[in-house]
Amino acid sequence: MAFKKTLLALTLALGAVAASGVAQARTEIQMWMGLTGPNGELLSRFGEDFNRSQTEYRVVVSFRGQYPEQRAAAMAAFRAGNPPHIMQMFDAGSGDMVQSRGAIIPVSEVFQRAGIPFNPADFIAPARGYYGLPNGDLLSMPFNVSTAVLFYNQDAFRRAGLDPNRPPRTWPEMIAAANQIRSTGAAECGFTTTWLAWIMLEQFNARHNQQIGTLNNGRGGAGTVLTVNNPLNQRMIQTLVDLQATRAFSYGGRSNDAAAKFISGQCAMLLQSSGGLAAIQRDGRFQLATAQLPHWPDVQGAPFATTIGGASMWVFNAPNRSANELRGVAMFLDFLRSDRVMTEWARTTGFLPATNSSFRAMQQAGFFTQNPGRDVPILSLIEARQGEHTQGYRFGRWTEIRDIYHEEVERALQGRQTAAQALMNFERRGNAQLRAFERSVN
């Protein structure tokens, strides 16, 4: 008996040593993400799936705060010599990331150094254009690609006497629907919006093919000047001010918080990222439908395409970054861009499939036919009329400039200044930020 116990203990010990040896042999890859809720849970699961698919690397996916806080933390970690290998960063941070000399490695170069085939043309055109370099290489890898859409509560539409299958297509129709919803008591508010600057400044101007700033919306380099204090933007802000007085519009904050007003049924319509679909489907208790963003019909040529949103994967450099680590980074990114991952991600979350092959796979499987409304972001982003100013922007300190827009529009919503004053102050303060950014990188 004693001999058997000794043999068993020895076997267990050897097994533990062996298991430890396997674990220690794995190279750890740190990835920081900016997603929470069901989308964050799914992205974390992709990390676990990758870990089970091979034995060389262990990816650790962790949430380190919202995108702006995460970017600040990652840059501090870079200066300390220990940044994450991969960071998921939203579109607004792209201008700063491009200018972060030495901190990032273009993703095309990462794949090249790892010896893994990578063709930027595999990604859908809007994503390729937004995150690309003039030579066709990609700076970062598009992943959670989205655009802004209109979600609406069909049950509230019925209560208000509106046709639930006819969403408002223009701003006059949107205003009329919101007023009818309020006057009939179908909901406490007509509509709300998340991400005020992204939707009411960036997406709004793309939808009407209006520039935000000179030099090709900042893509032309230093010296760009913001140019949004015009009658169209003044009219849009004044519309929000007027509708808020009757709660036909209800302001819900600068980021994603306003989604709760829609999910709870308080507001009947929501301007939101298409990537917000998963949370709405999980928590909403009403019949949901999706439509493209409204437009002002008197603007020549409108509606135009909306612009890309969401986030991409950036690869950080570090003094001690090894070729083995970069190979692990490339392998994980290669896993994320696979059709299996991309199609599950798009089907589950409401984000767009970022690669052409995953888009075709979803088409061939009949996904968009079987799920009415899920093609809305594609129709809005890819198949709508393209214009000179629908390809996005690239401004430094854009996260800070977005907050200036929030502050100035909030003052207008509070009745402390006019719409024109809000936009004039936004341009003045935003241009000061652009000049400060240029001085910091030169």
Short mmCIF file of C-alpha atoms in Angstrom, two decimals:
data_model
loop_
_atom_site.label_atom_id
_atom_site.label_comp_id
_atom_site.label_asym_id
_atom_site.label_seq_id
_atom_site.Cartn_x
_atom_site.Cartn_y
_atom_site.Cartn_z
CA MET A 1 0.00 0.00 0.00
CA ALA A 2 2.78 2.41 0.94
CA PHE A 3 4.53 1.68 -2.38
CA LYS A 4 1.30 2.42 -4.31
CA LYS A 5 0.83 5.75 -2.49
CA THR A 6 4.40 6.72 -3.25
CA LEU A 7 3.99 5.78 -6.91
CA LEU A 8 0.73 7.76 -7.13
CA ALA A 9 2.34 10.83 -5.53
CA LEU A 10 5.30 10.59 -7.89
CA THR A 11 2.97 10.29 -10.90
CA LEU A 12 0.97 13.35 -9.83
CA ALA A 13 4.14 15.32 -9.21
CA LEU A 14 5.54 14.43 -12.62
CA GLY A 15 2.20 15.38 -14.18
CA ALA A 16 2.25 18.76 -12.45
CA VAL A 17 5.82 19.39 -13.57
CA ALA A 18 4.86 18.46 -17.13
CA ALA A 19 1.79 20.69 -17.07
CA SER A 20 3.85 23.51 -15.63
CA GLY A 21 6.41 23.01 -18.34
CA VAL A 22 3.73 23.35 -21.05
CA ALA A 23 2.32 26.49 -19.41
CA GLN A 24 5.75 28.06 -19.04
CA ALA A 25 6.55 27.29 -22.66
CA ARG A 26 3.74 29.54 -23.82
CA THR A 27 4.57 33.12 -24.68
CA GLU A 28 2.03 35.55 -23.25
CA ILE A 29 0.44 38.14 -25.55
CA GLN A 30 -1.33 41.04 -23.82
CA MET A 31 -4.28 42.63 -25.58
CA TRP A 32 -6.20 45.61 -24.20
CA MET A 33 -9.76 46.09 -25.39
CA GLY A 34 -12.25 48.92 -25.02
CA LEU A 35 -15.45 46.88 -25.07
CA THR A 36 -17.74 45.79 -22.24
CA GLY A 37 -21.03 43.89 -22.10
CA PRO A 38 -21.83 41.13 -24.59
CA ASN A 39 -19.35 42.46 -27.16
CA GLY A 40 -16.50 42.43 -24.67
CA GLU A 41 -17.49 38.97 -23.48
CA LEU A 42 -17.40 37.63 -27.04
CA LEU A 43 -14.01 39.20 -27.81
CA SER A 44 -12.62 37.66 -24.61
CA ARG A 45 -13.97 34.28 -25.70
CA PHE A 46 -12.16 34.62 -29.03
CA GLY A 47 -8.95 34.97 -27.02
CA GLU A 48 -9.75 31.74 -25.18
CA ASP A 49 -10.60 29.98 -28.46
CA PHE A 50 -7.23 31.01 -29.86
CA ASN A 51 -5.46 29.71 -26.76
CA ARG A 52 -7.12 26.32 -27.20
CA SER A 53 -6.25 26.24 -30.91
CA GLN A 54 -2.45 26.13 -30.40
CA THR A 55 0.17 25.56 -27.71
CA GLU A 56 2.79 28.26 -28.34
CA TYR A 57 1.03 31.41 -27.15
CA ARG A 58 -1.44 32.51 -24.50
CA VAL A 59 -3.44 35.65 -25.28
CA VAL A 60 -4.75 37.64 -22.31
CA VAL A 61 -7.62 39.95 -23.30
CA SER A 62 -8.43 42.59 -20.69
CA PHE A 63 -10.56 45.72 -20.39
CA ARG A 64 -8.52 48.76 -19.32
CA GLY A 65 -11.17 51.48 -19.46
CA GLN A 66 -12.94 53.35 -22.23
CA TYR A 67 -10.92 54.04 -25.36
CA PRO A 68 -9.52 57.48 -24.32
CA GLU A 69 -8.44 56.25 -20.88
CA GLN A 70 -7.03 53.08 -22.39
CA ARG A 71 -4.99 55.04 -24.96
CA ALA A 72 -3.53 57.26 -22.25
CA ALA A 73 -2.64 54.22 -20.14
CA ALA A 74 -1.06 52.42 -23.11
CA MET A 75 1.07 55.41 -24.06
CA ALA A 76 2.22 55.73 -20.43
CA ALA A 77 3.09 52.02 -20.48
CA PHE A 78 4.99 52.53 -23.74
CA ARG A 79 7.06 55.32 -22.22
CA ALA A 80 7.76 52.99 -19.30
CA GLY A 81 8.87 50.30 -21.76
CA ASN A 82 6.05 47.85 -21.13
CA PRO A 83 3.05 48.51 -23.40
CA PRO A 84 0.49 45.83 -24.33
CA HIS A 85 1.24 43.91 -27.51
CA ILE A 86 -2.15 44.81 -29.05
CA MET A 87 -4.53 47.64 -28.25
CA GLN A 88 -8.04 48.03 -29.60
CA MET A 89 -8.53 51.76 -30.34
CA PHE A 90 -11.57 53.60 -31.65
CA ASP A 91 -11.57 55.62 -34.85
CA ALA A 92 -11.25 58.99 -33.09
CA GLY A 93 -7.85 58.01 -31.72
CA SER A 94 -6.39 57.20 -35.14
CA GLY A 95 -4.89 60.66 -35.73
CA ASP A 96 -2.94 60.48 -32.48
CA MET A 97 -1.86 56.89 -33.08
CA VAL A 98 -0.51 57.73 -36.54
CA GLN A 99 1.70 60.39 -35.03
CA SER A 100 2.92 58.16 -32.17
CA ARG A 101 6.31 57.69 -33.74
CA GLY A 102 8.11 54.61 -32.59
CA ALA A 103 5.21 53.43 -30.46
CA ILE A 104 3.40 51.38 -33.09
CA ILE A 105 4.34 48.93 -35.79
CA PRO A 106 2.11 49.00 -38.90
CA VAL A 107 0.12 45.81 -38.95
CA SER A 108 1.22 45.03 -42.52
CA GLU A 109 4.82 45.04 -41.27
CA VAL A 110 3.92 42.81 -38.31
CA PHE A 111 2.59 40.12 -40.65
CA GLN A 112 5.57 40.52 -42.98
CA ARG A 113 8.07 40.07 -40.13
CA ALA A 114 6.12 37.04 -38.91
CA GLY A 115 6.14 35.46 -42.36
CA ILE A 116 2.34 35.20 -42.46
CA PRO A 117 0.57 36.26 -45.71
CA PHE A 118 -1.45 39.45 -45.31
CA ASN A 119 -3.24 41.37 -48.05
CA PRO A 120 -4.89 44.71 -47.10
CA ALA A 121 -7.22 44.28 -50.10
CA ASP A 122 -8.93 41.49 -48.15
CA PHE A 123 -10.67 44.14 -46.01
CA ILE A 124 -13.78 46.06 -47.07
CA ALA A 125 -12.96 49.31 -48.87
CA PRO A 126 -14.11 51.86 -46.23
CA ALA A 127 -12.02 50.14 -43.55
CA ARG A 128 -9.04 49.79 -45.87
CA GLY A 129 -9.24 53.46 -46.78
CA TYR A 130 -9.61 54.69 -43.23
CA TYR A 131 -6.77 52.71 -41.66
CA GLY A 132 -4.51 52.55 -44.72
CA LEU A 133 -1.27 54.24 -45.74
CA PRO A 134 -0.70 55.86 -49.15
CA ASN A 135 1.30 52.80 -50.27
CA GLY A 136 -1.64 50.50 -49.55
CA ASP A 137 -0.32 49.01 -46.30
CA LEU A 138 -2.51 48.98 -43.22
CA LEU A 139 -1.50 50.82 -40.05
CA SER A 140 -3.90 48.85 -37.90
CA MET A 141 -6.19 45.88 -38.50
CA PRO A 142 -9.91 46.74 -38.82
CA PHE A 143 -11.98 44.58 -36.50
CA ASN A 144 -15.17 45.99 -35.00
CA VAL A 145 -16.29 48.03 -37.98
CA SER A 146 -19.52 49.99 -37.59
CA THR A 147 -21.44 53.02 -38.70
CA ALA A 148 -24.27 55.02 -37.17
CA VAL A 149 -27.88 53.90 -37.68
CA LEU A 150 -31.37 54.66 -36.39
CA PHE A 151 -32.88 52.05 -34.09
CA TYR A 152 -36.60 52.43 -33.42
CA ASN A 153 -39.23 50.83 -31.22
CA GLN A 154 -42.00 49.49 -33.49
CA ASP A 155 -44.36 48.97 -30.55
CA ALA A 156 -44.07 52.67 -29.66
CA PHE A 157 -44.67 53.57 -33.30
CA ARG A 158 -47.93 51.58 -33.25
CA ARG A 159 -49.06 53.27 -30.02
CA ALA A 160 -48.37 56.65 -31.59
CA GLY A 161 -50.36 55.80 -34.73
CA LEU A 162 -47.20 55.70 -36.88
CA ASP A 163 -46.50 53.01 -39.47
CA PRO A 164 -43.96 50.67 -37.81
CA ASN A 165 -42.63 49.67 -41.21
CA ARG A 166 -41.96 53.23 -42.36
CA PRO A 167 -39.11 54.76 -40.33
CA PRO A 168 -38.37 58.46 -40.81
CA ARG A 169 -35.96 58.98 -43.69
CA THR A 170 -35.45 62.74 -43.41
CA TRP A 171 -35.05 65.15 -40.52
CA PRO A 172 -38.49 66.75 -41.14
CA GLU A 173 -40.00 63.22 -40.93
CA MET A 174 -37.91 62.50 -37.82
CA ILE A 175 -39.13 65.68 -36.14
CA ALA A 176 -42.77 64.91 -37.03
CA ALA A 177 -42.50 61.34 -35.70
CA ALA A 178 -40.84 62.48 -32.47
CA ASN A 179 -43.52 65.11 -31.88
CA GLN A 180 -46.31 62.58 -32.55
CA ILE A 181 -44.77 60.10 -30.15
CA ARG A 182 -44.73 62.78 -27.45
CA SER A 183 -48.20 64.17 -28.17
CA THR A 184 -49.79 60.71 -28.02
CA GLY A 185 -47.85 59.62 -24.94
CA ALA A 186 -46.45 56.62 -26.80
CA ALA A 187 -43.12 57.20 -25.04
CA GLU A 188 -41.63 59.73 -22.64
CA CYS A 189 -39.33 61.07 -25.35
CA GLY A 190 -39.19 60.90 -29.11
CA PHE A 191 -35.52 60.18 -29.67
CA THR A 192 -32.10 60.37 -28.12
CA THR A 193 -28.55 59.90 -29.38
CA THR A 194 -25.39 58.28 -28.15
CA TRP A 195 -21.90 59.62 -28.96
CA LEU A 196 -23.08 63.18 -29.67
CA ALA A 197 -19.96 64.35 -31.55
CA TRP A 198 -19.56 61.15 -33.55
CA ILE A 199 -23.18 61.13 -34.74
CA MET A 200 -24.22 64.80 -34.84
CA LEU A 201 -20.88 66.15 -36.08
CA GLU A 202 -18.93 63.44 -37.94
CA GLN A 203 -21.69 61.19 -39.27
CA PHE A 204 -24.05 64.13 -39.84
CA ASN A 205 -21.56 65.98 -42.04
CA ALA A 206 -20.62 62.84 -43.99
CA ARG A 207 -24.32 62.16 -44.58
CA HIS A 208 -24.52 65.61 -46.23
CA ASN A 209 -21.04 65.48 -47.82
CA GLN A 210 -19.86 68.49 -45.81
CA GLN A 211 -16.26 68.83 -44.71
CA ILE A 212 -15.36 69.04 -41.03
CA GLY A 213 -11.96 70.57 -41.70
CA THR A 214 -9.78 71.76 -44.55
CA LEU A 215 -7.01 69.72 -46.19
CA ASN A 216 -9.24 66.74 -46.94
CA ASN A 217 -10.64 66.56 -43.42
CA GLY A 218 -7.16 66.63 -41.92
CA ARG A 219 -5.70 63.91 -44.12
CA GLY A 220 -3.57 66.47 -45.94
CA GLY A 221 -1.29 67.03 -42.97
CA ALA A 222 -0.55 69.99 -40.73
CA GLY A 223 -2.44 73.25 -40.98
CA THR A 224 -5.99 71.90 -41.23
CA VAL A 225 -8.72 74.22 -39.93
CA LEU A 226 -12.16 73.21 -38.64
CA THR A 227 -15.02 74.49 -40.82
CA VAL A 228 -18.36 73.46 -39.31
CA ASN A 229 -19.83 76.81 -38.30
CA ASN A 230 -22.24 76.96 -41.23
CA PRO A 231 -26.04 77.20 -41.64
CA LEU A 232 -26.51 73.41 -41.94
CA ASN A 233 -24.78 72.58 -38.65
CA GLN A 234 -26.39 75.56 -36.92
CA ARG A 235 -29.82 74.31 -38.05
CA MET A 236 -29.13 70.82 -36.71
CA ILE A 237 -28.06 72.02 -33.26
CA GLN A 238 -30.95 74.47 -33.07
CA THR A 239 -33.31 71.59 -33.93
CA LEU A 240 -32.02 69.60 -30.97
CA VAL A 241 -32.42 72.65 -28.71
CA ASP A 242 -35.99 73.22 -29.85
CA LEU A 243 -37.03 69.55 -29.59
CA GLN A 244 -35.52 69.18 -26.13
CA ALA A 245 -37.97 71.80 -24.83
CA THR A 246 -40.86 69.36 -25.45
CA ARG A 247 -38.86 66.17 -24.83
CA ALA A 248 -39.29 65.19 -28.45
CA PHE A 249 -35.50 64.92 -28.03
CA SER A 250 -33.77 63.98 -24.79
CA TYR A 251 -30.03 64.42 -24.39
CA GLY A 252 -28.44 61.38 -22.76
CA GLY A 253 -24.75 62.24 -22.39
CA ARG A 254 -21.57 62.18 -24.41
CA SER A 255 -20.90 58.46 -24.83
CA ASN A 256 -23.05 55.35 -24.80
CA ASP A 257 -25.21 56.14 -21.77
CA ALA A 258 -28.19 57.34 -23.83
CA ALA A 259 -28.76 53.80 -25.08
CA ALA A 260 -30.36 53.00 -21.71
CA LYS A 261 -33.13 55.52 -22.45
CA PHE A 262 -34.04 53.54 -25.57
CA ILE A 263 -33.59 50.06 -24.15
CA SER A 264 -35.84 50.88 -21.19
CA GLY A 265 -38.57 52.15 -23.54
CA GLN A 266 -38.25 55.74 -22.33
CA CYS A 267 -37.31 56.99 -25.81
CA ALA A 268 -38.84 55.53 -28.98
CA MET A 269 -35.87 56.16 -31.29
CA LEU A 270 -32.11 56.01 -30.87
CA LEU A 271 -29.21 57.22 -33.02
CA GLN A 272 -26.48 54.74 -32.22
CA SER A 273 -23.61 52.65 -33.56
CA SER A 274 -24.73 49.53 -35.40
CA GLY A 275 -22.47 47.75 -32.92
CA GLY A 276 -24.94 48.56 -30.16
CA LEU A 277 -27.37 45.97 -31.50
CA ALA A 278 -26.36 43.09 -29.21
CA ALA A 279 -27.10 44.99 -25.99
CA ILE A 280 -30.42 46.27 -27.35
CA GLN A 281 -31.52 42.78 -28.44
CA ARG A 282 -30.47 41.32 -25.10
CA ASP A 283 -32.20 43.85 -22.85
CA GLY A 284 -34.96 45.51 -24.91
CA ARG A 285 -38.53 44.27 -24.44
CA PHE A 286 -40.08 45.52 -27.66
CA GLN A 287 -40.10 44.87 -31.39
CA LEU A 288 -36.96 46.45 -32.82
CA ALA A 289 -36.21 47.76 -36.31
CA THR A 290 -33.27 49.56 -37.90
CA ALA A 291 -33.01 52.32 -40.51
CA GLN A 292 -30.40 54.61 -42.00
CA LEU A 293 -29.66 58.00 -40.44
CA PRO A 294 -32.08 60.76 -41.51
CA HIS A 295 -30.92 63.63 -43.70
CA TRP A 296 -32.03 67.13 -44.62
CA PRO A 297 -33.64 66.74 -48.09
CA ASP A 298 -32.81 70.29 -49.20
CA VAL A 299 -29.06 69.58 -49.19
CA GLN A 300 -27.99 68.90 -52.77
CA GLY A 301 -27.19 65.24 -53.40
CA ALA A 302 -28.13 64.05 -49.90
CA PRO A 303 -28.24 61.45 -48.54
CA PHE A 304 -24.59 60.46 -48.87
CA ALA A 305 -22.80 57.54 -47.25
CA THR A 306 -22.10 57.62 -43.56
CA THR A 307 -18.53 57.15 -42.41
CA ILE A 308 -16.77 54.29 -40.71
CA GLY A 309 -16.70 53.91 -36.95
CA GLY A 310 -15.80 51.24 -34.47
CA ALA A 311 -12.21 50.33 -33.74
CA SER A 312 -9.13 48.56 -35.02
CA MET A 313 -6.22 46.60 -33.59
CA TRP A 314 -2.93 48.50 -33.15
CA VAL A 315 0.36 46.72 -32.47
CA PHE A 316 2.70 48.36 -29.97
CA ASN A 317 6.45 48.36 -30.20
CA ALA A 318 8.68 47.97 -27.14
CA PRO A 319 12.44 47.93 -26.53
CA ASN A 320 12.44 44.24 -25.65
CA ARG A 321 9.81 43.08 -28.14
CA SER A 322 11.01 39.78 -29.61
CA ALA A 323 10.40 38.25 -33.03
CA ASN A 324 8.64 35.39 -31.26
CA GLU A 325 6.20 37.80 -29.61
CA LEU A 326 5.46 39.52 -32.92
CA ARG A 327 4.80 36.13 -34.47
CA GLY A 328 2.29 35.42 -31.70
CA VAL A 329 0.65 38.80 -32.30
CA ALA A 330 0.36 38.08 -36.03
CA MET A 331 -1.04 34.60 -35.37
CA PHE A 332 -3.74 35.97 -33.08
CA LEU A 333 -4.68 38.77 -35.51
CA ASP A 334 -4.75 36.17 -38.28
CA PHE A 335 -7.16 34.15 -36.12
CA LEU A 336 -9.38 37.21 -35.54
CA ARG A 337 -9.66 37.99 -39.26
CA SER A 338 -10.66 34.44 -40.17
CA ASP A 339 -14.09 34.01 -41.74
CA ARG A 340 -15.24 31.91 -38.79
CA VAL A 341 -14.47 34.64 -36.25
CA MET A 342 -15.51 37.57 -38.44
CA THR A 343 -18.89 36.09 -39.35
CA GLU A 344 -19.71 35.11 -35.75
CA TRP A 345 -18.65 38.57 -34.59
CA ALA A 346 -20.84 40.32 -37.19
CA ARG A 347 -23.84 38.01 -36.71
CA THR A 348 -23.80 38.39 -32.93
CA THR A 349 -22.91 42.03 -32.37
CA GLY A 350 -24.27 44.13 -35.23
CA PHE A 351 -20.79 45.25 -36.30
CA LEU A 352 -20.05 44.84 -40.01
CA PRO A 353 -17.96 41.96 -41.34
CA ALA A 354 -14.57 43.64 -41.84
CA THR A 355 -13.30 41.38 -44.61
CA ASN A 356 -14.69 40.87 -48.09
CA SER A 357 -14.70 37.08 -47.75
CA SER A 358 -16.65 37.11 -44.47
CA PHE A 359 -19.15 39.53 -46.02
CA ARG A 360 -19.61 37.18 -48.99
CA ALA A 361 -19.94 34.20 -46.66
CA MET A 362 -22.79 35.91 -44.80
CA GLN A 363 -24.47 36.83 -48.08
CA GLN A 364 -24.17 33.27 -49.43
CA ALA A 365 -25.59 31.87 -46.19
CA GLY A 366 -28.64 34.11 -46.64
CA PHE A 367 -28.02 35.98 -43.38
CA PHE A 368 -29.14 39.39 -44.61
CA THR A 369 -32.22 37.92 -46.31
CA GLN A 370 -33.20 36.03 -43.18
CA ASN A 371 -32.55 39.03 -40.88
CA PRO A 372 -34.28 42.13 -42.28
CA GLY A 373 -32.58 45.35 -41.28
CA ARG A 374 -29.16 43.83 -40.66
CA ASP A 375 -28.01 45.10 -44.04
CA VAL A 376 -28.75 48.73 -43.06
CA PRO A 377 -25.19 49.60 -41.97
CA ILE A 378 -23.82 48.06 -45.17
CA LEU A 379 -26.28 49.99 -47.32
CA SER A 380 -25.41 53.16 -45.43
CA LEU A 381 -21.63 52.76 -45.38
CA ILE A 382 -20.74 50.89 -48.57
CA GLU A 383 -23.58 51.11 -51.06
CA ALA A 384 -24.79 54.69 -50.47
CA ARG A 385 -23.61 57.62 -52.59
CA GLN A 386 -19.97 58.44 -51.91
CA GLY A 387 -18.80 62.05 -51.82
CA GLU A 388 -15.68 64.10 -51.39
CA HIS A 389 -16.16 64.21 -47.61
CA THR A 390 -17.49 60.73 -46.81
CA GLN A 391 -14.14 58.98 -46.31
CA GLY A 392 -13.61 59.99 -42.70
CA TYR A 393 -11.05 62.32 -41.17
CA ARG A 394 -7.68 62.30 -39.45
CA PHE A 395 -7.15 65.01 -36.84
CA GLY A 396 -4.75 65.04 -33.91
CA ARG A 397 -6.17 65.39 -30.39
CA TRP A 398 -9.60 64.51 -31.82
CA THR A 399 -10.72 62.94 -28.56
CA GLU A 400 -10.11 66.27 -26.81
CA ILE A 401 -11.73 68.17 -29.68
CA ARG A 402 -14.79 65.95 -29.47
CA ASP A 403 -15.16 66.93 -25.83
CA ILE A 404 -14.98 70.61 -26.77
CA TYR A 405 -17.88 69.97 -29.17
CA HIS A 406 -19.76 68.28 -26.33
CA GLU A 407 -19.17 71.21 -23.98
CA GLU A 408 -20.25 73.85 -26.46
CA VAL A 409 -23.37 72.00 -27.65
CA GLU A 410 -24.34 71.23 -24.06
CA ARG A 411 -24.21 74.98 -23.32
CA ALA A 412 -26.57 75.52 -26.25
CA LEU A 413 -28.91 72.78 -25.00
CA GLN A 414 -28.92 74.51 -21.61
CA GLY A 415 -29.91 77.82 -23.23
CA ARG A 416 -26.62 79.51 -22.36
CA GLN A 417 -25.61 80.30 -25.95
CA THR A 418 -26.96 80.08 -29.50
CA ALA A 419 -26.18 77.31 -31.94
CA ALA A 420 -23.97 79.70 -33.94
CA GLN A 421 -22.04 80.68 -30.81
CA ALA A 422 -21.58 77.01 -29.91
CA LEU A 423 -20.04 76.24 -33.29
CA MET A 424 -17.93 79.40 -33.35
CA ASN A 425 -16.47 78.52 -29.94
CA PHE A 426 -15.96 74.92 -31.04
CA GLU A 427 -13.95 76.01 -34.06
CA ARG A 428 -11.85 78.49 -32.08
CA ARG A 429 -11.01 76.06 -29.28
CA GLY A 430 -10.69 73.06 -31.61
CA ASN A 431 -8.26 74.87 -33.91
CA ALA A 432 -6.15 75.79 -30.88
CA GLN A 433 -5.95 72.08 -30.05
CA LEU A 434 -4.88 71.26 -33.61
CA ARG A 435 -2.07 73.84 -33.49
CA ALA A 436 -0.93 72.54 -30.08
CA PHE A 437 -0.91 68.99 -31.44
CA GLU A 438 1.21 70.03 -34.42
CA ARG A 439 3.74 71.70 -32.12
CA SER A 440 3.91 68.58 -29.96
CA VAL A 441 4.83 66.27 -32.84
CA ASN A 442 7.22 68.58 -34.73
#
